[in-house]
Amino acid sequence: MKSKPQGLVLKKFFKTLRQKKVILALVLVFSTAAVALFLFPQKENSAKLVLTAEGAKFKANFIFPSKTRNDFEQVLSSVNAPVALLDGVEFELESTASSALAFALPVAADLKIDKKEISFSGSHTYPNIAKIDPEKFKFPQSTNLAVFTQSAKAFLKNSQSLPFEFSGWLDENLNSKNGYYIGVFNQDSAVLVIFQPEKIDFGRLSNLEFKEAEAPSYKKEKLANDTDVHFVKLDDEKNLSAAIFEKDGWVYLIFSESPLQETIDFYLSENGGSVEFPESSGKPASFIGWFRNTGNFTSSRYLYRLLLGQNLESAEAFKKIEEARFSLLGNSFSGLIKFK
């Protein structure tokens, strides 16, 4: 059997996360595990999560050490949860997302649950996932989400209202030999993509004509350090624009409904506070994600809409998270979730 292209896998992975049934099921089993571990004093708050496929259905099982079924029946009764959860939680997905998830099963993860923190590590069986030595970049201090990935086109096309002509330009030019670094920041959830293409056709941007544009869609300006910055007006109604420029061999692509100048100055003139991503692990990675929702930089409704689409019922669960990190290193993964 041939391996599926990794870009297709990640596209389906994001689509899987946006399935309401999966989100609600996993939130439910994680919450039940946490309640159980909190209510029963023990030296080590640990558990194992095993995700398997049973025919067309998926099943999530928690295995708790040194606890009897009667113990957990008492816990579930105290929180008005069905005792059937002890037999696992089953859920189904639409066929495309289902095949993508099934291909990586079984997935096993060891969990450690502290007072306001869950850490986990585990493995999966999806074959031949490529790994790259990630670079480290500065992102605006208001960054709520940062991702290192090897596929970015699907995310951009699903999250932005892009004209057909510009979407076609991305198909030909959004190619990177060293992965993609995506940041979401500011109250309007502006999106930044940093990538390193073999070549890029900036000249064609000036020839793009958008049928619904009321004014010329393209202009070029020379800004700090004599850098050519290309501006493209994408959606008049939403006031969505893009800015594209090159610095030190990397291309910076910014989408925003607010003025772009502040973000451009941040990178070209190094103005403003910053955070670094990703944290250095010294190991090649396939995917790294960081969700940050703390202090003056709490996530906006635009970010939740970006992640969840119209299924905003799940946003309340995200609002209770202060920080979350996830790293996929080939066939192993690890992560951390901190709660407020």
mmCIF file of N, CA and C in Angstrom, residues 90-151:
data_model
loop_
_atom_site.group_PDB
_atom_site.id
_atom_site.type_symbol
_atom_site.label_atom_id
_atom_site.label_comp_id
_atom_site.label_asym_id
_atom_site.label_seq_id
_atom_site.Cartn_x
_atom_site.Cartn_y
_atom_site.Cartn_z
ATOM 1 N N GLU A 90 -17.395 5.997 22.083
ATOM 2 C CA GLU A 90 -17.382 5.727 20.652
ATOM 3 C C GLU A 90 -17.847 6.944 19.871
ATOM 4 N N PHE A 91 -17.286 7.131 18.676
ATOM 5 C CA PHE A 91 -17.734 8.213 17.808
ATOM 6 C C PHE A 91 -17.477 7.826 16.363
ATOM 7 N N GLU A 92 -18.166 8.471 15.451
ATOM 8 C CA GLU A 92 -18.005 8.241 14.020
ATOM 9 C C GLU A 92 -17.669 9.552 13.329
ATOM 10 N N LEU A 93 -17.001 9.456 12.173
ATOM 11 C CA LEU A 93 -16.660 10.618 11.360
ATOM 12 C C LEU A 93 -17.159 10.393 9.942
ATOM 13 N N GLU A 94 -17.202 11.489 9.171
ATOM 14 C CA GLU A 94 -17.516 11.291 7.749
ATOM 15 C C GLU A 94 -16.367 10.527 7.100
ATOM 16 N N SER A 95 -16.604 9.915 5.963
ATOM 17 C CA SER A 95 -15.708 8.902 5.411
ATOM 18 C C SER A 95 -14.289 9.390 5.163
ATOM 19 N N THR A 96 -14.129 10.628 4.682
ATOM 20 C CA THR A 96 -12.788 11.130 4.366
ATOM 21 C C THR A 96 -11.945 11.277 5.622
ATOM 22 N N ALA A 97 -12.496 11.935 6.640
ATOM 23 C CA ALA A 97 -11.772 12.101 7.895
ATOM 24 C C ALA A 97 -11.563 10.758 8.570
ATOM 25 N N SER A 98 -12.538 9.855 8.437
ATOM 26 C CA SER A 98 -12.444 8.539 9.051
ATOM 27 C C SER A 98 -11.254 7.758 8.509
ATOM 28 N N SER A 99 -11.064 7.764 7.190
ATOM 29 C CA SER A 99 -9.955 7.017 6.600
ATOM 30 C C SER A 99 -8.613 7.591 7.002
ATOM 31 N N ALA A 100 -8.524 8.914 7.138
ATOM 32 C CA ALA A 100 -7.271 9.548 7.549
ATOM 33 C C ALA A 100 -6.906 9.170 8.969
ATOM 34 N N LEU A 101 -7.901 9.158 9.880
ATOM 35 C CA LEU A 101 -7.624 8.816 11.268
ATOM 36 C C LEU A 101 -7.321 7.335 11.420
ATOM 37 N N ALA A 102 -8.072 6.480 10.741
ATOM 38 C CA ALA A 102 -7.880 5.039 10.861
ATOM 39 C C ALA A 102 -6.493 4.614 10.416
ATOM 40 N N PHE A 103 -5.923 5.333 9.446
ATOM 41 C CA PHE A 103 -4.621 4.975 8.904
ATOM 42 C C PHE A 103 -3.518 5.093 9.952
ATOM 43 N N ALA A 104 -3.716 5.929 10.987
ATOM 44 C CA ALA A 104 -2.696 6.152 12.014
ATOM 45 C C ALA A 104 -2.915 5.301 13.263
ATOM 46 N N LEU A 105 -3.996 4.537 13.319
ATOM 47 C CA LEU A 105 -4.317 3.771 14.521
ATOM 48 C C LEU A 105 -3.587 2.442 14.545
ATOM 49 N N PRO A 106 -3.337 1.873 15.749
ATOM 50 C CA PRO A 106 -3.759 2.411 17.047
ATOM 51 C C PRO A 106 -2.859 3.549 17.531
ATOM 52 N N VAL A 107 -3.454 4.449 18.311
ATOM 53 C CA VAL A 107 -2.721 5.523 18.963
ATOM 54 C C VAL A 107 -2.768 5.274 20.464
ATOM 55 N N ALA A 108 -1.607 5.309 21.111
ATOM 56 C CA ALA A 108 -1.538 5.117 22.557
ATOM 57 C C ALA A 108 -0.790 6.283 23.172
ATOM 58 N N ALA A 109 -1.331 6.827 24.268
ATOM 59 C CA ALA A 109 -0.696 7.974 24.920
ATOM 60 C C ALA A 109 -0.698 7.789 26.426
ATOM 61 N N ASP A 110 0.431 8.113 27.051
ATOM 62 C CA ASP A 110 0.525 8.145 28.510
ATOM 63 C C ASP A 110 0.203 9.551 28.978
ATOM 64 N N LEU A 111 -0.701 9.672 29.940
ATOM 65 C CA LEU A 111 -1.133 10.964 30.457
ATOM 66 C C LEU A 111 -0.663 11.148 31.891
ATOM 67 N N LYS A 112 -0.268 12.361 32.222
ATOM 68 C CA LYS A 112 0.027 12.739 33.603
ATOM 69 C C LYS A 112 -0.791 13.980 33.919
ATOM 70 N N ILE A 113 -1.632 13.895 34.930
ATOM 71 C CA ILE A 113 -2.571 14.967 35.235
ATOM 72 C C ILE A 113 -2.242 15.577 36.585
ATOM 73 N N ASP A 114 -1.873 16.840 36.580
ATOM 74 C CA ASP A 114 -1.628 17.595 37.801
ATOM 75 C C ASP A 114 -2.803 18.531 38.053
ATOM 76 N N LYS A 115 -2.649 19.453 39.010
ATOM 77 C CA LYS A 115 -3.772 20.283 39.438
ATOM 78 C C LYS A 115 -4.375 21.083 38.295
ATOM 79 N N LYS A 116 -3.558 21.781 37.518
ATOM 80 C CA LYS A 116 -4.061 22.577 36.405
ATOM 81 C C LYS A 116 -3.261 22.299 35.140
ATOM 82 N N GLU A 117 -2.839 21.069 34.972
ATOM 83 C CA GLU A 117 -1.959 20.765 33.850
ATOM 84 C C GLU A 117 -2.083 19.300 33.473
ATOM 85 N N ILE A 118 -2.134 19.039 32.191
ATOM 86 C CA ILE A 118 -2.098 17.678 31.662
ATOM 87 C C ILE A 118 -0.941 17.586 30.678
ATOM 88 N N SER A 119 -0.048 16.647 30.886
ATOM 89 C CA SER A 119 1.018 16.392 29.915
ATOM 90 C C SER A 119 0.823 14.985 29.357
ATOM 91 N N PHE A 120 1.250 14.775 28.119
ATOM 92 C CA PHE A 120 1.047 13.470 27.507
ATOM 93 C C PHE A 120 2.149 13.181 26.499
ATOM 94 N N SER A 121 2.357 11.908 26.243
ATOM 95 C CA SER A 121 3.309 11.470 25.219
ATOM 96 C C SER A 121 2.859 10.109 24.729
ATOM 97 N N GLY A 122 3.187 9.810 23.479
ATOM 98 C CA GLY A 122 2.747 8.537 22.950
ATOM 99 C C GLY A 122 3.271 8.278 21.556
ATOM 100 N N SER A 123 2.603 7.365 20.855
ATOM 101 C CA SER A 123 3.058 6.977 19.522
ATOM 102 C C SER A 123 1.857 6.622 18.655
ATOM 103 N N HIS A 124 2.088 6.608 17.346
ATOM 104 C CA HIS A 124 1.062 6.205 16.389
ATOM 105 C C HIS A 124 1.737 5.346 15.334
ATOM 106 N N THR A 125 0.958 4.797 14.422
ATOM 107 C CA THR A 125 1.505 3.847 13.452
ATOM 108 C C THR A 125 1.498 4.350 12.020
ATOM 109 N N TYR A 126 1.180 5.649 11.811
ATOM 110 C CA TYR A 126 1.176 6.151 10.436
ATOM 111 C C TYR A 126 2.599 6.111 9.875
ATOM 112 N N PRO A 127 2.809 5.514 8.694
ATOM 113 C CA PRO A 127 4.175 5.303 8.195
ATOM 114 C C PRO A 127 4.778 6.513 7.480
ATOM 115 N N ASN A 128 6.089 6.584 7.543
ATOM 116 C CA ASN A 128 6.883 7.489 6.691
ATOM 117 C C ASN A 128 6.490 8.956 6.785
ATOM 118 N N ILE A 129 6.313 9.482 7.991
ATOM 119 C CA ILE A 129 6.066 10.908 8.152
ATOM 120 C C ILE A 129 7.407 11.634 8.153
ATOM 121 N N ALA A 130 7.565 12.565 7.230
ATOM 122 C CA ALA A 130 8.839 13.270 7.079
ATOM 123 C C ALA A 130 9.114 14.169 8.274
ATOM 124 N N LYS A 131 10.408 14.380 8.552
ATOM 125 C CA LYS A 131 10.833 15.265 9.637
ATOM 126 C C LYS A 131 11.833 16.284 9.098
ATOM 127 N N ILE A 132 11.796 17.495 9.659
ATOM 128 C CA ILE A 132 12.670 18.597 9.255
ATOM 129 C C ILE A 132 13.247 19.232 10.506
ATOM 130 N N ASP A 133 14.487 19.714 10.425
ATOM 131 C CA ASP A 133 15.063 20.489 11.524
ATOM 132 C C ASP A 133 14.419 21.874 11.514
ATOM 133 N N PRO A 134 13.564 22.200 12.485
ATOM 134 C CA PRO A 134 12.869 23.493 12.449
ATOM 135 C C PRO A 134 13.777 24.663 12.776
ATOM 136 N N GLU A 135 13.514 25.792 12.129
ATOM 137 C CA GLU A 135 14.177 27.048 12.454
ATOM 138 C C GLU A 135 13.415 27.714 13.606
ATOM 139 N N LYS A 136 13.978 28.787 14.151
ATOM 140 C CA LYS A 136 13.304 29.546 15.198
ATOM 141 C C LYS A 136 13.042 30.956 14.685
ATOM 142 N N PHE A 137 11.800 31.436 14.836
ATOM 143 C CA PHE A 137 11.417 32.766 14.365
ATOM 144 C C PHE A 137 10.776 33.571 15.486
ATOM 145 N N LYS A 138 10.838 34.891 15.339
ATOM 146 C CA LYS A 138 10.136 35.780 16.256
ATOM 147 C C LYS A 138 8.739 36.057 15.707
ATOM 148 N N PHE A 139 7.762 36.058 16.609
ATOM 149 C CA PHE A 139 6.387 36.380 16.256
ATOM 150 C C PHE A 139 5.919 37.537 17.132
ATOM 151 N N PRO A 140 4.931 38.320 16.678
ATOM 152 C CA PRO A 140 4.417 39.420 17.504
ATOM 153 C C PRO A 140 3.979 38.927 18.881
ATOM 154 N N GLN A 141 4.119 39.775 19.877
ATOM 155 C CA GLN A 141 3.810 39.384 21.246
ATOM 156 C C GLN A 141 2.345 39.008 21.435
ATOM 157 N N SER A 142 1.482 39.474 20.551
ATOM 158 C CA SER A 142 0.052 39.166 20.651
ATOM 159 C C SER A 142 -0.313 37.824 20.025
ATOM 160 N N THR A 143 0.674 37.025 19.638
ATOM 161 C CA THR A 143 0.410 35.748 18.982
ATOM 162 C C THR A 143 -0.369 34.808 19.893
ATOM 163 N N ASN A 144 -1.476 34.268 19.380
ATOM 164 C CA ASN A 144 -2.277 33.286 20.112
ATOM 165 C C ASN A 144 -2.059 31.864 19.614
ATOM 166 N N LEU A 145 -1.668 31.733 18.354
ATOM 167 C CA LEU A 145 -1.466 30.408 17.785
ATOM 168 C C LEU A 145 -0.253 30.438 16.876
ATOM 169 N N ALA A 146 0.652 29.473 17.059
ATOM 170 C CA ALA A 146 1.819 29.335 16.187
ATOM 171 C C ALA A 146 1.954 27.866 15.808
ATOM 172 N N VAL A 147 2.262 27.617 14.542
ATOM 173 C CA VAL A 147 2.325 26.249 14.042
ATOM 174 C C VAL A 147 3.516 26.100 13.111
ATOM 175 N N PHE A 148 4.263 25.001 13.271
ATOM 176 C CA PHE A 148 5.251 24.580 12.285
ATOM 177 C C PHE A 148 4.681 23.344 11.608
ATOM 178 N N THR A 149 4.590 23.384 10.288
ATOM 179 C CA THR A 149 3.973 22.291 9.562
ATOM 180 C C THR A 149 4.636 22.140 8.199
ATOM 181 N N GLN A 150 4.313 21.062 7.512
ATOM 182 C CA GLN A 150 4.849 20.842 6.176
ATOM 183 C C GLN A 150 3.770 21.015 5.112
ATOM 184 N N SER A 151 2.646 21.593 5.502
ATOM 185 C CA SER A 151 1.561 21.856 4.561
ATOM 186 C C SER A 151 0.805 23.083 5.032
#
